[in-house]
Amino acid sequence: MSARAGFALPVRRRQPGKTIAVLGITAIVVLAFWSIDVNWARLADLPGELLRYGGLMFAAPNWEKLPEALWQTWRSLEMAWVGTILSILIATPLSLLAARGFGPTWLRMLLRGLFSLIRAVPEIIIAIVVLSVTGLTPFTGALALAVNGVGTLGKWGYESVEAVPRGPIEAAHAAGGTTTEVLRWGVWPQAAPAFWSFWLYRFEINVRSSAVLGLIGVGGIGDMLTSYTQYREWSTVGVLLIVVIVVTVLVDWASGTIRRRITRGRIARAAQ
């Protein structure tokens, strides 16, 4: 119909770069599967093995270890809390300096590169480096969580600052405010709900990560879980898993509820 009306159909643009990238990624994935020495025939036995070990862990849990499991879980929560507080104290001012318009270009690029570098290193690798100085203590796990949290909170922070409406910022500048005053009165009232939400979400992440850090012996429920798994005491492992799951779900629920209240409160205030 378009041809009869005298209109030429648009020519679809070729994107050789995109095609090459897709083929390259596909080749890498295929080669990765072929290079892994996996006994694919054992996958058929996986459901049965899961049922067998599930029965060993949860058929008759060893509830005598519950008090110790709760105590070690509390130590993991302390580790996560201290790591979150330290990362907030360090990342918040750095994220403000990394935001466009509030810090020199060289410092902004340096901080953003630092945040990216930190995020590229898992918490467990950071903990292995830190423990050479602090030893195998819960404080080692807290420091590892704090360092990793600086990377994520720093990125989330400067993105939140750059996303706030420019009106109050321009008004603070027009009134002769300094950079500190502009951040305090033009940026922070708008960005604070997002910052609080990110801080709570980071605490959720740290709670889960603290259990993983216990695998290298820094304490907490993860350390206890590793020990009893190595000795094949499955009834105790079942109790530990129940405690970990329940505590993690409760922390996620509480944090999510608070974050929703903060976010909805900001929306409600904006609508008034």
Tab-separated table of C-alpha atoms in Angstrom:
chain	number	residue	atom	x	y	z
A	1	MET	CA	0.000	0.000	0.000
A	2	SER	CA	2.875	2.386	0.865
A	3	ALA	CA	4.626	1.517	-2.399
A	4	ARG	CA	1.495	2.350	-4.436
A	5	ALA	CA	1.203	5.683	-2.613
A	6	GLY	CA	4.739	6.577	-3.643
A	7	PHE	CA	6.333	6.191	-0.210
A	8	ALA	CA	9.525	4.174	0.181
A	9	LEU	CA	9.771	1.875	3.156
A	10	PRO	CA	12.644	2.807	5.508
A	11	VAL	CA	15.738	0.662	5.195
A	12	ARG	CA	16.619	-1.225	8.323
A	13	ARG	CA	20.015	-0.149	9.582
A	14	ARG	CA	22.619	-2.857	9.898
A	15	GLN	CA	24.399	-3.164	13.220
A	16	PRO	CA	27.451	-5.371	12.641
A	17	GLY	CA	28.956	-4.429	15.993
A	18	LYS	CA	25.904	-5.676	17.871
A	19	THR	CA	25.841	-8.905	15.858
A	20	ILE	CA	29.524	-9.554	16.519
A	21	ALA	CA	29.045	-8.907	20.247
A	22	VAL	CA	26.118	-11.352	20.444
A	23	LEU	CA	28.066	-14.041	18.577
A	24	GLY	CA	31.107	-13.479	20.774
A	25	ILE	CA	29.107	-13.779	24.004
A	26	THR	CA	27.378	-16.899	22.694
A	27	ALA	CA	30.736	-18.477	21.825
A	28	ILE	CA	32.104	-17.694	25.297
A	29	VAL	CA	29.081	-19.260	26.998
A	30	VAL	CA	29.311	-22.400	24.869
A	31	LEU	CA	33.054	-22.749	25.474
A	32	ALA	CA	32.536	-22.232	29.215
A	33	PHE	CA	30.048	-25.115	29.364
A	34	TRP	CA	32.301	-27.380	27.312
A	35	SER	CA	35.398	-26.610	29.419
A	36	ILE	CA	33.738	-27.425	32.761
A	37	ASP	CA	34.273	-31.008	33.838
A	38	VAL	CA	30.698	-31.760	34.881
A	39	ASN	CA	29.229	-35.205	35.176
A	40	TRP	CA	25.884	-34.394	33.612
A	41	ALA	CA	24.629	-37.931	34.252
A	42	ARG	CA	24.606	-37.217	38.008
A	43	LEU	CA	22.000	-34.497	37.577
A	44	ALA	CA	19.369	-37.225	37.521
A	45	ASP	CA	20.444	-38.210	41.066
A	46	LEU	CA	20.202	-34.637	42.402
A	47	PRO	CA	16.501	-34.682	43.451
A	48	GLY	CA	16.976	-37.904	45.378
A	49	GLU	CA	20.111	-36.593	47.121
A	50	LEU	CA	18.316	-33.398	48.105
A	51	LEU	CA	15.506	-35.408	49.649
A	52	ARG	CA	17.966	-37.647	51.516
A	53	TYR	CA	19.964	-34.792	53.018
A	54	GLY	CA	16.787	-32.865	53.732
A	55	GLY	CA	15.584	-35.818	55.775
A	56	LEU	CA	18.883	-36.010	57.642
A	57	MET	CA	18.733	-32.307	58.532
A	58	PHE	CA	15.054	-31.707	59.222
A	59	ALA	CA	13.547	-35.059	60.207
A	60	ALA	CA	14.902	-34.831	63.776
A	61	PRO	CA	16.680	-31.475	64.341
A	62	ASN	CA	19.017	-31.218	67.326
A	63	TRP	CA	17.263	-28.419	69.232
A	64	GLU	CA	19.855	-28.588	72.020
A	65	LYS	CA	22.079	-26.400	69.847
A	66	LEU	CA	19.407	-23.710	69.455
A	67	PRO	CA	20.731	-21.382	72.225
A	68	GLU	CA	24.235	-21.436	70.747
A	69	ALA	CA	22.819	-20.910	67.240
A	70	LEU	CA	20.862	-17.872	68.424
A	71	TRP	CA	23.947	-16.432	70.107
A	72	GLN	CA	26.076	-16.889	66.993
A	73	THR	CA	23.294	-15.383	64.874
A	74	TRP	CA	23.315	-12.344	67.162
A	75	ARG	CA	27.063	-12.017	66.560
A	76	SER	CA	26.416	-12.127	62.818
A	77	LEU	CA	23.815	-9.371	63.179
A	78	GLU	CA	26.302	-7.299	65.184
A	79	MET	CA	28.865	-7.823	62.440
A	80	ALA	CA	26.368	-6.695	59.808
A	81	TRP	CA	25.257	-3.681	61.854
A	82	VAL	CA	28.787	-2.414	62.587
A	83	GLY	CA	29.767	-2.903	58.938
A	84	THR	CA	26.702	-0.941	57.807
A	85	ILE	CA	27.351	1.969	60.181
A	86	LEU	CA	31.016	2.236	59.171
A	87	SER	CA	30.170	2.144	55.457
A	88	ILE	CA	27.519	4.856	55.943
A	89	LEU	CA	29.945	7.137	57.766
A	90	ILE	CA	32.574	6.746	55.042
A	91	ALA	CA	30.435	6.521	51.895
A	92	THR	CA	27.974	9.347	52.526
A	93	PRO	CA	30.412	12.296	52.385
A	94	LEU	CA	32.357	10.644	49.562
A	95	SER	CA	29.192	10.137	47.511
A	96	LEU	CA	28.345	13.829	47.862
A	97	LEU	CA	31.781	14.771	46.551
A	98	ALA	CA	31.406	12.285	43.689
A	99	ALA	CA	28.144	13.864	42.517
A	100	ARG	CA	28.276	16.106	39.474
A	101	GLY	CA	28.392	19.781	40.440
A	102	PHE	CA	29.702	19.369	43.995
A	103	GLY	CA	33.286	18.264	43.559
A	104	PRO	CA	36.159	18.904	41.153
A	105	THR	CA	36.223	16.704	38.077
A	106	TRP	CA	39.459	14.921	39.015
A	107	LEU	CA	38.116	14.045	42.471
A	108	ARG	CA	34.753	12.946	41.068
A	109	MET	CA	36.397	10.582	38.574
A	110	LEU	CA	38.778	9.270	41.244
A	111	LEU	CA	35.971	8.494	43.691
A	112	ARG	CA	33.777	6.852	41.060
A	113	GLY	CA	36.671	4.676	39.972
A	114	LEU	CA	37.292	3.744	43.608
A	115	PHE	CA	33.641	2.790	44.099
A	116	SER	CA	33.767	0.595	40.985
A	117	LEU	CA	36.986	-1.073	42.117
A	118	ILE	CA	35.570	-1.874	45.542
A	119	ARG	CA	32.371	-3.327	44.074
A	120	ALA	CA	34.425	-5.622	41.854
A	121	VAL	CA	35.968	-7.385	44.884
A	122	PRO	CA	33.733	-9.809	46.870
A	123	GLU	CA	33.430	-9.403	50.635
A	124	ILE	CA	35.143	-12.712	51.299
A	125	ILE	CA	38.273	-11.621	49.388
A	126	ILE	CA	38.347	-8.351	51.314
A	127	ALA	CA	38.007	-10.303	54.569
A	128	ILE	CA	40.956	-12.538	53.654
A	129	VAL	CA	43.089	-9.430	53.108
A	130	VAL	CA	41.879	-7.731	56.309
A	131	LEU	CA	42.362	-10.786	58.533
A	132	SER	CA	46.124	-10.633	57.954
A	133	VAL	CA	46.011	-7.487	60.115
A	134	THR	CA	43.100	-7.997	62.490
A	135	GLY	CA	43.054	-11.795	62.760
A	136	LEU	CA	40.071	-14.145	62.778
A	137	THR	CA	37.594	-12.019	64.726
A	138	PRO	CA	34.078	-10.736	64.063
A	139	PHE	CA	35.598	-7.270	63.641
A	140	THR	CA	37.364	-8.587	60.540
A	141	GLY	CA	34.005	-9.480	59.035
A	142	ALA	CA	32.579	-6.087	59.975
A	143	LEU	CA	35.494	-4.289	58.300
A	144	ALA	CA	35.100	-6.386	55.148
A	145	LEU	CA	31.388	-5.567	54.997
A	146	ALA	CA	32.154	-1.892	55.615
A	147	VAL	CA	34.692	-1.699	52.797
A	148	ASN	CA	32.386	-3.434	50.338
A	149	GLY	CA	29.479	-1.275	51.475
A	150	VAL	CA	31.436	1.885	50.632
A	151	GLY	CA	31.455	0.813	46.992
A	152	THR	CA	27.716	0.232	46.732
A	153	LEU	CA	26.524	3.069	48.982
A	154	GLY	CA	28.894	5.491	47.274
A	155	LYS	CA	27.460	4.703	43.845
A	156	TRP	CA	23.850	4.759	45.009
A	157	GLY	CA	24.521	8.005	46.877
A	158	TYR	CA	25.919	10.119	44.072
A	159	GLU	CA	23.266	8.818	41.662
A	160	SER	CA	20.564	9.893	44.135
A	161	VAL	CA	22.114	13.342	44.521
A	162	GLU	CA	22.269	13.833	40.768
A	163	ALA	CA	18.635	12.735	40.381
A	164	VAL	CA	17.092	15.301	42.741
A	165	PRO	CA	15.177	18.255	41.198
A	166	ARG	CA	17.414	21.238	40.478
A	167	GLY	CA	15.004	23.930	41.703
A	168	PRO	CA	15.981	23.997	45.403
A	169	ILE	CA	19.661	23.692	44.465
A	170	GLU	CA	19.478	26.701	42.156
A	171	ALA	CA	17.562	28.636	44.809
A	172	ALA	CA	20.251	27.903	47.400
A	173	HIS	CA	22.934	29.010	44.939
A	174	ALA	CA	21.006	32.205	44.135
A	175	ALA	CA	20.765	33.006	47.851
A	176	GLY	CA	24.562	32.924	48.070
A	177	GLY	CA	24.872	29.581	49.804
A	178	THR	CA	28.183	27.757	49.988
A	179	THR	CA	28.616	24.224	48.702
A	180	THR	CA	27.996	22.836	52.177
A	181	GLU	CA	24.853	24.937	52.596
A	182	VAL	CA	23.571	23.926	49.159
A	183	LEU	CA	24.052	20.257	50.062
A	184	ARG	CA	22.383	20.748	53.426
A	185	TRP	CA	19.330	22.746	52.322
A	186	GLY	CA	19.030	22.101	48.589
A	187	VAL	CA	20.030	18.438	48.250
A	188	TRP	CA	19.687	16.556	51.522
A	189	PRO	CA	15.955	17.171	52.198
A	190	GLN	CA	15.165	15.682	48.786
A	191	ALA	CA	17.739	12.866	48.777
A	192	ALA	CA	17.385	11.780	52.422
A	193	PRO	CA	14.559	9.226	51.852
A	194	ALA	CA	16.612	7.516	49.126
A	195	PHE	CA	19.683	7.459	51.366
A	196	TRP	CA	17.744	5.929	54.249
A	197	SER	CA	16.299	3.316	51.910
A	198	PHE	CA	19.754	2.420	50.585
A	199	TRP	CA	21.189	2.177	54.088
A	200	LEU	CA	18.491	-0.255	55.174
A	201	TYR	CA	18.884	-2.309	52.010
A	202	ARG	CA	22.636	-2.472	52.581
A	203	PHE	CA	21.978	-3.798	56.086
A	204	GLU	CA	19.859	-6.576	54.558
A	205	ILE	CA	22.742	-7.479	52.256
A	206	ASN	CA	25.212	-7.451	55.144
A	207	VAL	CA	23.046	-9.806	57.202
A	208	ARG	CA	23.211	-12.418	54.443
A	209	SER	CA	26.879	-11.751	53.710
A	210	SER	CA	27.868	-12.088	57.379
A	211	ALA	CA	26.790	-15.727	57.296
A	212	VAL	CA	28.991	-16.313	54.242
A	213	LEU	CA	31.985	-14.625	55.891
A	214	GLY	CA	31.734	-17.171	58.687
A	215	LEU	CA	33.049	-19.739	56.212
A	216	ILE	CA	36.583	-18.329	56.639
A	217	GLY	CA	36.359	-18.427	60.425
A	218	VAL	CA	35.576	-14.834	61.423
A	219	GLY	CA	32.762	-15.971	63.724
A	220	GLY	CA	29.017	-15.868	63.640
A	221	ILE	CA	26.477	-18.390	62.455
A	222	GLY	CA	28.442	-19.101	59.268
A	223	ASP	CA	31.444	-20.309	61.255
A	224	MET	CA	29.237	-22.616	63.296
A	225	LEU	CA	27.490	-23.884	60.174
A	226	THR	CA	30.820	-24.702	58.512
A	227	SER	CA	32.098	-26.608	61.544
A	228	TYR	CA	29.051	-28.855	61.921
A	229	THR	CA	28.837	-29.464	58.182
A	230	GLN	CA	32.434	-30.683	58.108
A	231	TYR	CA	31.658	-33.151	60.916
A	232	ARG	CA	28.479	-34.308	59.100
A	233	GLU	CA	26.248	-33.520	62.087
A	234	TRP	CA	23.230	-32.998	59.881
A	235	SER	CA	20.662	-32.726	62.669
A	236	THR	CA	22.535	-29.690	64.031
A	237	VAL	CA	22.992	-28.259	60.539
A	238	GLY	CA	19.225	-28.421	60.100
A	239	VAL	CA	18.682	-26.293	63.221
A	240	LEU	CA	21.264	-23.768	62.045
A	241	LEU	CA	19.623	-23.473	58.638
A	242	ILE	CA	16.215	-22.942	60.239
A	243	VAL	CA	17.621	-20.143	62.404
A	244	VAL	CA	19.396	-18.509	59.456
A	245	ILE	CA	16.288	-18.621	57.253
A	246	VAL	CA	13.943	-17.303	59.944
A	247	VAL	CA	16.249	-14.459	61.011
A	248	THR	CA	16.986	-13.447	57.415
A	249	VAL	CA	13.294	-13.387	56.509
A	250	LEU	CA	12.458	-11.313	59.610
A	251	VAL	CA	15.232	-8.796	58.891
A	252	ASP	CA	14.171	-8.518	55.241
A	253	TRP	CA	10.536	-8.030	56.233
A	254	ALA	CA	11.316	-5.368	58.850
A	255	SER	CA	13.733	-3.504	56.593
A	256	GLY	CA	11.372	-3.663	53.629
A	257	THR	CA	8.485	-2.333	55.727
A	258	ILE	CA	10.552	0.612	56.942
A	259	ARG	CA	11.813	1.361	53.434
A	260	ARG	CA	8.275	1.370	52.045
A	261	ARG	CA	7.138	3.744	54.797
A	262	ILE	CA	10.018	6.104	53.983
A	263	THR	CA	9.359	6.026	50.243
A	264	ARG	CA	5.589	6.409	50.533
A	265	GLY	CA	6.030	9.186	53.048
A	266	ARG	CA	8.085	11.135	50.552
A	267	ILE	CA	5.439	10.609	47.838
A	268	ALA	CA	2.668	11.706	50.191
A	269	ARG	CA	4.557	14.880	51.196
A	270	ALA	CA	5.228	15.707	47.528
A	271	ALA	CA	1.521	15.393	46.724
A	272	GLN	CA	0.471	17.849	49.440
